[in-house]
Coordinates of C-alpha atoms and ligand atoms in Angstrom, one line a residue:
M56 CA -43.7 63.8 76.0
A57 CA -41.3 60.4 76.8
A58 CA -38.8 61.4 79.1
R59 CA -35.5 60.5 76.2
E60 CA -37.7 63.4 74.4
E61 CA -37.9 65.5 77.1
L62 CA -34.5 65.2 77.1
I63 CA -33.3 65.8 73.7
I64 CA -35.1 69.1 73.7
L65 CA -33.6 70.7 77.0
F66 CA -29.8 69.5 75.6
D67 CA -30.5 71.3 72.7
E68 CA -31.6 73.7 74.1
M69 CA -28.7 73.9 76.7
G70 CA -26.3 74.1 73.0
T71 CA -28.6 77.3 71.8
A72 CA -28.9 79.1 75.4
L73 CA -25.1 79.2 75.4
E74 CA -24.5 79.4 71.5
L75 CA -26.2 83.0 72.2
L76 CA -24.5 83.9 76.1
G77 CA -21.1 83.4 74.0
A78 CA -19.7 79.9 74.8
N79 CA -17.2 78.7 73.9
A80 CA -17.3 76.2 70.6
F81 CA -16.9 72.9 72.6
K82 CA -19.6 73.0 74.9
V83 CA -22.1 74.3 73.0
N84 CA -20.9 71.1 70.5
A85 CA -21.0 68.9 73.4
N86 CA -24.4 69.5 74.5
R87 CA -26.1 69.1 71.2
K88 CA -23.6 66.3 70.0
V89 CA -25.8 64.6 73.6
A90 CA -29.1 66.1 71.9
R91 CA -28.1 63.6 69.0
V92 CA -26.7 60.6 70.8
L93 CA -30.0 60.8 73.0
E94 CA -32.1 61.1 69.7
D95 CA -30.3 57.9 68.3
M96 CA -30.5 55.8 71.3
T97 CA -33.5 52.5 71.4
E98 CA -32.7 51.9 75.7
D99 CA -35.3 52.9 78.3
L100 CA -33.4 55.4 80.4
T101 CA -35.5 54.4 83.4
P102 CA -33.4 51.8 85.1
L103 CA -30.3 54.5 84.3
A104 CA -31.8 57.2 86.8
D105 CA -28.9 56.6 89.3
D106 CA -26.1 54.9 86.9
P107 CA -24.1 58.0 85.4
A108 CA -21.3 55.7 85.2
A109 CA -23.6 53.4 82.3
L110 CA -24.5 56.3 80.6
Q111 CA -20.4 57.1 80.0
K112 CA -20.4 54.6 78.1
F113 CA -22.4 55.9 74.8
D114 CA -20.0 58.1 73.0
G115 CA -20.6 60.9 73.6
I116 CA -21.9 61.7 77.1
G117 CA -19.5 62.8 79.3
K118 CA -19.4 62.8 82.5
S119 CA -21.3 65.5 83.8
S120 CA -23.7 65.6 81.2
A121 CA -24.1 62.0 82.0
V122 CA -25.2 63.0 85.8
K123 CA -27.2 66.1 84.5
I124 CA -29.6 62.7 82.3
C125 CA -29.5 61.2 85.5
E126 CA -30.8 64.4 87.6
F127 CA -33.2 64.8 85.0
L128 CA -34.2 61.9 85.7
T129 CA -34.8 61.3 89.5
T130 CA -36.7 64.8 89.6
G131 CA -37.7 65.9 86.1
R132 CA -36.2 69.0 85.5
I133 CA -31.8 70.1 85.0
Q134 CA -31.2 72.7 87.7
D135 CA -28.6 74.0 84.8
H136 CA -30.5 74.1 82.0
Q137 CA -32.7 76.7 84.0
A138 CA -30.0 78.7 85.2
L139 CA -28.8 79.1 81.8
L140 CA -32.0 80.3 80.8
E141 CA -32.5 83.1 83.5
Q142 CA -29.7 84.7 81.0
L143 CA -31.4 85.4 78.6
P144 CA -34.0 87.2 77.5
D145 CA -38.1 86.5 77.5
G146 CA -38.2 86.9 73.8
L147 CA -34.7 86.2 72.7
L148 CA -35.5 81.9 72.5
E149 CA -38.4 83.0 70.1
L150 CA -36.3 84.8 67.5
L151 CA -34.9 80.9 66.7
N152 CA -38.1 80.8 65.0
V153 CA -37.9 83.2 62.4
P154 CA -37.0 80.9 58.9
G155 CA -33.0 81.9 58.1
L156 CA -32.2 83.2 61.3
G157 CA -29.1 81.2 63.5
P158 CA -27.5 81.8 66.7
K159 CA -25.0 83.4 65.4
T160 CA -27.4 85.7 63.5
I161 CA -29.5 86.4 66.6
R162 CA -26.3 87.2 69.8
N163 CA -25.2 89.4 67.3
L164 CA -28.7 91.7 66.9
W165 CA -28.7 91.1 70.8
E166 CA -25.4 92.5 71.4
H167 CA -25.0 95.0 69.0
A168 CA -28.8 96.7 68.2
G169 CA -30.4 95.4 71.4
V170 CA -32.5 93.2 69.6
E171 CA -34.2 90.9 72.4
S172 CA -36.9 89.5 70.8
I173 CA -39.5 89.4 67.8
A174 CA -41.2 92.6 68.6
D175 CA -37.4 94.3 68.4
L176 CA -36.3 93.1 65.3
E177 CA -39.3 94.2 63.2
Q178 CA -39.7 97.7 65.3
A179 CA -35.2 98.1 64.1
I180 CA -36.2 97.4 60.7
A181 CA -38.2 99.3 60.4
D182 CA -36.3 101.8 62.0
D183 CA -33.3 101.3 59.7
A184 CA -31.6 100.6 62.9
L185 CA -29.0 97.4 62.1
G186 CA -26.6 99.2 60.2
D187 CA -23.8 98.2 63.3
V188 CA -24.9 94.3 62.9
P189 CA -21.8 93.0 61.6
R190 CA -22.4 90.1 58.7
L191 CA -25.6 91.4 57.7
G192 CA -26.3 93.0 54.2
K193 CA -29.3 94.5 53.4
K194 CA -30.4 92.1 51.7
T195 CA -30.2 89.1 54.3
I196 CA -32.9 92.2 56.3
A197 CA -35.2 92.3 54.0
N198 CA -35.3 88.1 54.0
I199 CA -35.8 88.4 57.5
A200 CA -38.2 90.8 56.8
D201 CA -40.5 88.6 55.0
S202 CA -39.4 86.0 57.4
I203 CA -41.6 87.6 59.9
E204 CA -43.5 88.6 58.0
F205 CA -44.7 84.8 56.5
M206 CA -45.0 83.0 60.1
K207 CA -46.9 85.9 61.3
K208 CA -49.5 85.1 58.0
A209 CA -49.5 81.0 59.0
G210 CA -48.8 81.6 63.0
E211 CA -52.3 81.3 64.0
R212 CA -52.9 77.5 62.9
M213 CA -50.7 74.2 64.1
P214 CA -49.4 72.1 61.8
I215 CA -51.6 68.2 61.6
G216 CA -48.5 66.3 62.5
R217 CA -48.5 68.6 66.2
A218 CA -52.4 68.8 66.7
L219 CA -53.3 65.5 65.4
P220 CA -51.0 63.8 67.4
L221 CA -52.2 66.3 70.4
A222 CA -56.0 65.9 69.9
E223 CA -55.1 62.2 70.2
R224 CA -53.7 62.5 73.3
L225 CA -57.1 64.7 74.6
I226 CA -58.9 61.7 73.8
E227 CA -56.7 59.1 75.5
H228 CA -57.6 61.2 78.3
L229 CA -60.7 61.1 78.4
H230 CA -61.7 58.3 78.3
A231 CA -59.4 57.9 81.5
K232 CA -63.1 58.6 83.4
G233 CA -65.4 55.9 84.0
G234 CA -68.6 56.2 81.7
V235 CA -67.0 57.6 79.5
G236 CA -68.7 56.4 75.1
Q237 CA -68.3 57.8 71.7
V238 CA -64.8 60.5 71.4
E239 CA -64.2 62.1 68.5
Y240 CA -62.6 65.5 66.9
A241 CA -64.3 67.3 64.4
G242 CA -63.3 70.4 62.6
S243 CA -61.0 71.1 59.9
L244 CA -58.5 67.9 62.0
R245 CA -61.3 66.2 60.7
R246 CA -61.6 66.6 57.3
G247 CA -57.7 66.5 57.2
R248 CA -56.4 70.1 56.5
D249 CA -52.5 70.6 56.5
T250 CA -53.1 73.1 59.6
V251 CA -55.6 73.3 62.3
G252 CA -57.1 76.8 63.5
D253 CA -58.5 75.3 67.2
I254 CA -59.4 71.2 68.7
N255 CA -62.6 71.0 68.4
L256 CA -64.0 67.4 71.1
L257 CA -67.1 65.9 71.1
A258 CA -68.1 63.9 73.3
T259 CA -71.2 61.1 75.2
C260 CA -70.6 60.1 78.6
D261 CA -73.1 59.3 81.3
D262 CA -71.9 62.6 83.8
P263 CA -71.8 65.8 81.4
A264 CA -70.6 67.7 84.3
G265 CA -68.1 64.8 85.6
L266 CA -66.0 65.3 82.4
I267 CA -65.9 68.9 82.5
E268 CA -64.0 68.6 85.6
H269 CA -61.9 66.2 84.3
F270 CA -60.9 67.3 81.0
Q271 CA -60.1 71.0 82.8
S272 CA -57.6 68.7 85.1
L273 CA -54.6 68.0 81.9
D274 CA -51.6 69.1 83.1
D275 CA -50.7 71.4 80.2
V276 CA -53.9 74.2 80.3
D277 CA -53.1 77.4 80.5
K278 CA -56.5 78.9 80.7
V279 CA -59.3 77.9 81.7
L280 CA -61.2 80.0 78.8
L281 CA -65.5 79.0 79.8
A282 CA -65.9 75.6 81.5
G283 CA -70.1 75.1 80.9
D284 CA -72.5 71.9 82.3
T285 CA -71.5 70.8 79.0
K286 CA -69.6 72.4 77.1
C287 CA -65.5 73.6 77.9
S288 CA -63.3 75.5 76.0
L289 CA -59.3 75.2 77.5
R290 CA -56.0 77.2 76.3
L291 CA -53.1 75.2 76.5
G292 CA -49.5 76.1 76.9
L293 CA -48.8 76.0 73.1
G294 CA -51.1 78.6 72.9
M295 CA -54.1 76.1 71.3
Q296 CA -57.5 76.1 72.1
V297 CA -59.6 73.2 72.8
D298 CA -63.4 73.1 73.0
L299 CA -65.7 69.8 74.4
R300 CA -68.8 69.6 73.5
V301 CA -70.7 66.6 75.8
V302 CA -73.8 65.1 73.7
P303 CA -76.3 62.9 73.5
T304 CA -75.6 60.4 72.4
E305 CA -79.1 59.6 70.2
A306 CA -78.0 62.4 68.0
F307 CA -73.7 62.1 68.2
G308 CA -73.8 62.1 64.3
A309 CA -75.4 65.0 63.9
A310 CA -73.2 66.8 65.6
L311 CA -70.6 65.5 65.0
M312 CA -71.8 66.5 61.4
Y313 CA -72.3 70.0 62.5
F314 CA -69.5 70.9 63.3
T315 CA -67.2 68.7 61.9
G316 CA -68.3 71.7 58.7
S317 CA -67.5 72.1 56.6
K318 CA -69.3 75.7 56.9
E319 CA -69.9 74.7 53.4
H320 CA -70.9 72.1 53.4
N321 CA -73.3 72.4 56.5
V322 CA -74.8 74.3 54.2
T323 CA -75.4 72.7 51.3
L324 CA -76.4 69.8 53.1
R325 CA -79.5 72.3 54.7
E326 CA -80.6 72.8 51.6
R327 CA -81.6 69.4 50.4
A328 CA -83.2 69.0 53.9
I329 CA -84.9 72.0 52.6
K330 CA -85.5 70.5 49.4
S331 CA -86.9 67.4 50.8
G332 CA -89.5 68.7 53.6
M333 CA -86.6 68.1 56.3
R334 CA -85.1 70.8 58.5
L335 CA -80.9 69.5 59.2
N336 CA -79.3 71.3 62.8
E337 CA -76.5 69.4 65.1
Y338 CA -79.8 68.1 66.5
G339 CA -80.1 66.0 63.8
L340 CA -82.7 66.0 60.5
F341 CA -86.3 66.1 61.5
P342 CA -89.6 66.4 59.2
D343 CA -90.2 70.6 58.8
D344 CA -93.1 70.8 60.8
G345 CA -93.1 74.8 59.8
Q346 CA -93.2 76.3 62.9
D347 CA -90.5 78.6 64.3
T348 CA -89.1 76.9 67.5
P349 CA -86.7 74.4 66.8
P350 CA -87.9 70.7 66.7
Q351 CA -85.5 69.3 69.5
D352 CA -87.4 71.6 71.8
R353 CA -90.3 70.4 71.2
G354 CA -89.9 66.6 72.1
I355 CA -89.3 66.2 68.2
T356 CA -88.3 63.0 66.7
P357 CA -85.2 63.1 64.3
A358 CA -85.7 61.6 61.2
A359 CA -81.8 60.3 62.2
A360 CA -79.5 61.9 64.2
A361 CA -77.2 58.8 65.7
T362 CA -74.9 58.6 63.2
E363 CA -73.3 60.7 60.1
H364 CA -74.5 57.4 58.2
D365 CA -77.7 58.0 58.9
I366 CA -78.3 61.2 58.0
Y367 CA -76.3 60.7 54.5
A368 CA -79.1 57.7 53.7
A369 CA -82.1 59.8 55.3
L370 CA -81.1 62.5 52.7
D371 CA -80.1 59.9 49.7
I372 CA -76.9 61.7 49.5
P373 CA -73.7 59.6 49.1
F374 CA -71.2 59.4 52.6
H375 CA -69.1 61.9 52.3
P376 CA -65.3 60.7 54.0
P377 CA -64.7 64.2 55.6
E378 CA -62.3 65.3 54.1
L379 CA -64.2 65.4 50.7
R380 CA -66.9 67.9 52.8
E381 CA -65.0 71.4 51.3
D382 CA -67.8 72.0 49.2
R383 CA -66.0 71.5 46.1
D384 CA -68.1 69.1 43.9
E385 CA -71.6 67.8 43.5
L386 CA -73.2 65.8 46.2
D387 CA -73.7 63.5 44.6
S388 CA -71.4 60.6 43.3
V389 CA -68.5 60.4 45.8
P390 CA -65.1 58.0 44.1
P391 CA -63.6 56.0 45.4
L392 CA -60.5 56.9 47.8
V393 CA -56.7 55.7 48.8
T394 CA -56.6 54.1 52.0
I395 CA -53.5 54.2 54.8
E396 CA -54.4 49.8 54.4
D397 CA -53.9 50.1 49.9
I398 CA -50.4 51.9 50.1
K399 CA -48.1 48.6 49.7
A400 CA -44.3 50.2 48.1
E401 CA -42.3 52.8 50.5
L402 CA -40.7 54.9 47.0
H403 CA -38.6 57.6 48.9
A404 CA -36.6 57.0 52.2
H405 CA -32.4 57.5 53.6
T406 CA -30.7 55.8 55.2
T407 CA -27.5 55.9 57.9
A408 CA -25.7 56.6 54.2
S409 CA -26.9 60.5 53.1
D410 CA -28.8 62.1 56.5
G411 CA -31.0 58.8 57.3
H412 CA -31.0 57.0 60.9
L413 CA -31.5 54.1 60.5
T414 CA -28.9 51.4 58.6
L415 CA -30.0 50.3 54.7
K416 CA -30.6 46.8 56.6
E417 CA -33.0 48.2 59.2
L418 CA -34.1 50.5 56.8
V419 CA -35.7 47.1 54.9
V420 CA -36.6 45.9 57.7
E421 CA -39.1 48.2 58.5
A422 CA -40.7 48.4 55.5
K423 CA -40.5 44.9 55.2
R424 CA -42.8 45.0 58.8
R425 CA -45.1 47.4 57.4
G426 CA -45.9 45.2 55.1
F427 CA -44.9 46.6 52.2
H428 CA -43.6 45.0 48.8
T429 CA -41.2 47.3 47.4
L430 CA -38.3 49.9 49.1
A431 CA -37.0 52.0 47.1
V432 CA -33.6 53.8 49.0
T433 CA -32.9 57.2 47.9
D434 CA -30.2 58.9 49.8
H435 CA -29.1 62.0 48.8
S436 CA -27.2 63.2 45.9
R437 CA -23.5 65.2 46.4
S438 CA -25.0 68.8 46.2
S439 CA -26.7 68.0 49.3
V440 CA -23.5 68.7 51.3
Q441 CA -25.5 69.2 54.6
A442 CA -27.3 66.7 54.3
N443 CA -23.9 63.9 53.2
G444 CA -24.3 63.5 50.0
L445 CA -22.6 60.6 48.6
D446 CA -19.9 61.3 45.5
D447 CA -20.5 58.9 42.7
D448 CA -17.8 56.4 44.1
R449 CA -20.4 56.2 47.3
L450 CA -23.2 55.9 45.4
R451 CA -21.7 53.1 43.4
R452 CA -20.2 51.3 46.3
H453 CA -24.5 52.3 47.8
I454 CA -25.7 50.7 44.4
E455 CA -24.1 47.5 44.8
A456 CA -24.8 46.8 48.9
I457 CA -28.3 47.2 47.9
R458 CA -28.3 45.2 45.8
E459 CA -27.1 43.1 47.6
I460 CA -29.2 43.3 50.1
D461 CA -32.0 42.9 48.0
A462 CA -31.2 39.4 47.0
A463 CA -30.2 38.1 50.9
T464 CA -33.9 39.5 51.3
K465 CA -37.3 37.9 50.7
G466 CA -40.7 39.1 50.8
I467 CA -39.8 42.9 49.6
R468 CA -38.2 43.7 46.7
V469 CA -35.1 46.4 47.6
L470 CA -34.9 48.9 44.8
A471 CA -31.6 51.0 44.3
G472 CA -32.4 54.5 43.8
S473 CA -31.1 58.5 45.3
E474 CA -33.0 61.3 45.9
V475 CA -31.2 63.4 43.1
D476 CA -31.1 67.2 43.4
I477 CA -32.7 69.4 40.3
H478 CA -30.5 72.1 40.5
A479 CA -31.4 75.9 39.6
D480 CA -31.2 75.4 36.0
G481 CA -33.3 72.5 36.3
S482 CA -30.1 70.3 35.2
L483 CA -29.4 67.2 37.5
D484 CA -27.2 66.3 40.2
Y485 CA -25.3 63.0 38.6
D486 CA -25.1 62.3 34.7
D487 CA -27.4 60.5 32.5
Q488 CA -25.0 57.5 32.7
L489 CA -25.2 57.2 36.6
L490 CA -28.8 57.7 37.0
A491 CA -29.5 54.5 34.2
E492 CA -27.2 52.1 36.7
L493 CA -30.2 53.2 39.5
D494 CA -33.5 51.2 39.2
I495 CA -36.0 54.4 40.4
V496 CA -34.7 57.8 40.9
V497 CA -36.4 60.5 42.7
A498 CA -35.9 64.2 41.5
S499 CA -36.0 66.7 44.3
P500 CA -35.7 70.7 44.6
H501 CA -33.8 71.2 47.6
A502 CA -32.2 74.9 47.3
S503 CA -32.9 77.7 45.4
L504 CA -36.6 78.1 46.3
K505 CA -37.3 81.6 46.6
Q506 CA -36.5 81.1 42.4
D507 CA -39.3 83.6 40.6
P508 CA -42.6 81.3 39.5
A509 CA -41.1 80.5 35.2
K510 CA -37.7 79.8 36.3
A511 CA -39.0 77.7 38.9
T512 CA -41.3 76.1 36.1
A513 CA -38.4 76.0 33.6
R514 CA -36.4 73.8 36.0
L515 CA -39.3 71.5 36.9
L516 CA -40.2 70.6 33.3
A517 CA -36.3 69.9 32.8
A518 CA -36.5 67.0 35.6
I519 CA -40.0 65.7 34.6
A520 CA -38.9 65.4 31.0
H521 CA -36.1 63.8 31.8
P522 CA -36.6 59.8 30.2
L523 CA -34.3 58.5 34.3
V524 CA -36.5 60.1 36.0
H525 CA -39.1 58.4 37.5
I526 CA -40.4 60.4 40.6
I527 CA -40.2 64.8 41.6
G528 CA -39.7 64.6 44.9
H529 CA -41.8 67.9 47.0
P530 CA -42.3 69.4 44.2
T531 CA -42.7 72.9 45.5
G532 CA -40.5 72.2 48.5
R533 CA -42.4 74.3 51.0
I534 CA -42.2 73.8 54.4
I535 CA -45.8 74.8 56.5
G536 CA -45.6 78.2 58.7
R537 CA -42.3 78.8 57.4
R538 CA -40.9 78.5 54.5
A539 CA -43.6 79.5 50.9
G540 CA -41.5 77.3 48.8
L541 CA -41.6 77.8 44.4
S542 CA -44.6 78.8 43.1
P543 CA -44.4 77.0 39.4
D544 CA -47.4 76.7 36.9
L545 CA -49.0 73.8 38.3
H546 CA -51.3 73.3 35.1
A547 CA -47.8 73.6 32.8
L548 CA -45.5 70.1 34.9
I549 CA -49.4 68.3 35.3
E550 CA -49.3 68.6 31.0
A551 CA -45.8 67.3 31.4
A552 CA -46.0 64.9 34.0
L553 CA -48.7 63.0 32.0
E554 CA -47.1 63.1 28.9
H555 CA -43.6 62.1 30.2
D556 CA -45.3 59.2 32.7
T557 CA -44.0 61.2 35.6
V558 CA -44.8 60.6 38.1
L559 CA -46.0 64.1 41.1
E560 CA -45.1 63.1 45.1
I561 CA -47.7 63.7 47.8
N562 CA -44.3 63.6 50.2
A563 CA -46.0 62.8 53.6
N564 CA -43.3 64.6 55.7
P565 CA -45.9 66.6 57.8
Q566 CA -44.3 69.8 58.0
R567 CA -44.0 69.0 54.0
L568 CA -47.0 67.3 52.8
D569 CA -45.8 68.6 49.3
L570 CA -48.0 68.5 46.9
R571 CA -50.7 69.9 48.9
D572 CA -54.5 69.1 48.6
I573 CA -55.6 71.3 45.8
H574 CA -52.5 70.2 44.1
V575 CA -53.6 67.3 43.8
R576 CA -56.9 67.6 43.1
A577 CA -55.9 68.9 39.6
A578 CA -53.1 66.5 39.1
T579 CA -56.1 63.8 40.1
D580 CA -58.8 65.5 37.7
A581 CA -55.9 66.2 34.9
G582 CA -55.2 61.5 35.0
C583 CA -52.0 62.0 36.2
L584 CA -49.7 59.5 38.7
L585 CA -49.2 60.4 42.3
A586 CA -47.0 59.2 44.7
I587 CA -47.7 59.1 48.4
N588 CA -44.0 58.9 50.0
T589 CA -42.8 59.2 53.4
D590 CA -39.1 60.5 52.9
A591 CA -38.3 58.2 56.2
H592 CA -35.3 59.0 57.6
T593 CA -35.5 56.9 60.6
D594 CA -38.8 54.4 62.3
T595 CA -41.1 56.9 62.7
H596 CA -41.3 58.5 60.0
F597 CA -43.5 55.7 58.2
D598 CA -46.1 57.0 60.8
F599 CA -46.5 60.2 58.3
L600 CA -47.9 57.8 56.1
R601 CA -51.7 58.8 57.4
Y602 CA -50.6 62.7 56.6
G603 CA -49.9 62.0 52.9
V604 CA -53.0 60.0 52.9
L605 CA -55.9 62.7 54.4
T606 CA -53.8 65.5 52.1
A607 CA -54.7 63.2 48.9
R608 CA -58.0 62.5 49.9
R609 CA -59.0 65.9 50.3
G610 CA -57.7 65.9 46.4
R611 CA -59.6 62.7 45.3
L612 CA -56.9 60.8 44.7
G613 CA -57.9 56.9 44.5
P614 CA -55.9 53.4 44.4
E615 CA -55.9 53.2 40.3
Q616 CA -53.7 56.7 40.4
C617 CA -51.5 56.3 43.4
I618 CA -48.5 54.2 42.5
N619 CA -47.8 53.8 46.3
C620 CA -51.1 51.6 45.8
W621 CA -50.6 48.9 42.3
P622 CA -49.6 44.8 43.3
A623 CA -45.7 44.5 42.7
K624 CA -45.7 42.9 39.0
R625 CA -47.6 46.7 37.8
L626 CA -45.3 48.5 39.5
H627 CA -42.1 47.3 38.9
A628 CA -42.9 47.1 35.6
W629 CA -43.6 51.0 34.9
V630 CA -40.6 51.1 37.5
A631 CA -38.2 49.5 34.7
S632 CA -40.1 50.7 31.7
K633 CA -37.9 53.9 32.3
R634 CA -35.0 52.1 31.7
Ligands
ZN129 ZN1 -36.0 65.6 49.5
ZN130 ZN1 -35.9 63.0 51.0

């Protein structure tokens, strides 16, 4: 992790620790402010390691914070940070992971009910022992109990947004050793599932034992679970298990296929092999000679083994991209699937006008740099108060600013849009007259996300049927592992989307991935149009595209039904058709 990112975490934690310890609001906010300033900073911090005065030039960084930043840059830690954490019981910070629990409530639970961990909290709820905690009603307690339950169910899996960068870092580490050939991640991560239980790595190397040893030199190894000649299992600090297998180059494809799964897909392939008089295992596709001893142990040469493509070809089955290996379909046809390179438009993005970190100009520059022909600027509407949503007047001025920059910028069309809140009753956050002034409208649910399914369905149907709405943003509002979101009748939504020519979004933010894969599949099969949007709040968020594309591919979405893949002319004509 870069120094700046670590510092953001440290200052945030100091703010939180101070709040839990009951420090005054000024001290708490000063630390959080430093974290925010660091977040927005683009400068390299390293040259400032012995220059606190230079750091103080940044608005929001005071003298003592500047000294702490320099301390970290020279020593790799902040003593005050450690001292603060030592004053807290070990399990207290993990309570922050419970959705809906903030530092204030946690402090109250600690002070008034002796709650020091999630386990304590569960016990206290079971014992009905939270009566003396101020500002904690029965309904809140019931919600907290729900959240803990939900967390436990989701808890063992890591969101793909953390797992994929982690796997890439591990691969980079393996490549740092000499003599390494191919390295790939397999398993559900390669299939692009939204959460991942563990990470499976496969490598080829001249010196397997040396590579196994090198693998254990990773800096965040919590425990070595197993270290053999060609296999190694580690538990990393984050609780994630990582397996590495070193396999022969000539059997790499067979191993990759086997460990990518899914189990069900592998079973189907093995059955197909048997029908063709062959045997398929993790060492290759062999002629079946009816003997019990595995062919690889008898020196039999496989018909195919080096690449997955070879094996699919030898089985006379079209190559299946990993995202389609869930055994949901017949094996004989693979449709064209959307790719990252196909995406030419971003239709949901925020600026500093609401809660984004880029100015309008910076956002346009970034979208253009990414090679997009179209960008829709869609800041939040007025009801999203916490996101600094725009009231009518601010939106009108924003539209003007967007029109100006569109006229002044060559090579990209900038659409004036809004991400309009869909209220609990299905009405929208701006009146129709104002909506009609916008080029494009993304309508999204942000509040009342615990509605019962019938109300949620009615709410979203109203937005889909609204003639001025183009796209329904993150339709369920789920946050992976934290919030289930709405559970509307998806088929009713899909039918309405078809009828009204409204697009359903795949929000590519890896914490959302909403619609999820099975919803995408249902929409694709029905002939719906979908959008893959990153919902960018800063420049790096454009990288979320890959998660959205993986989810889309798992749903068998092709470029024809994904409006972000359309040529500019076709897309603009469709956008204009709603005006
Ligand atoms: Zn949103
Ligand atoms: Zn958004």
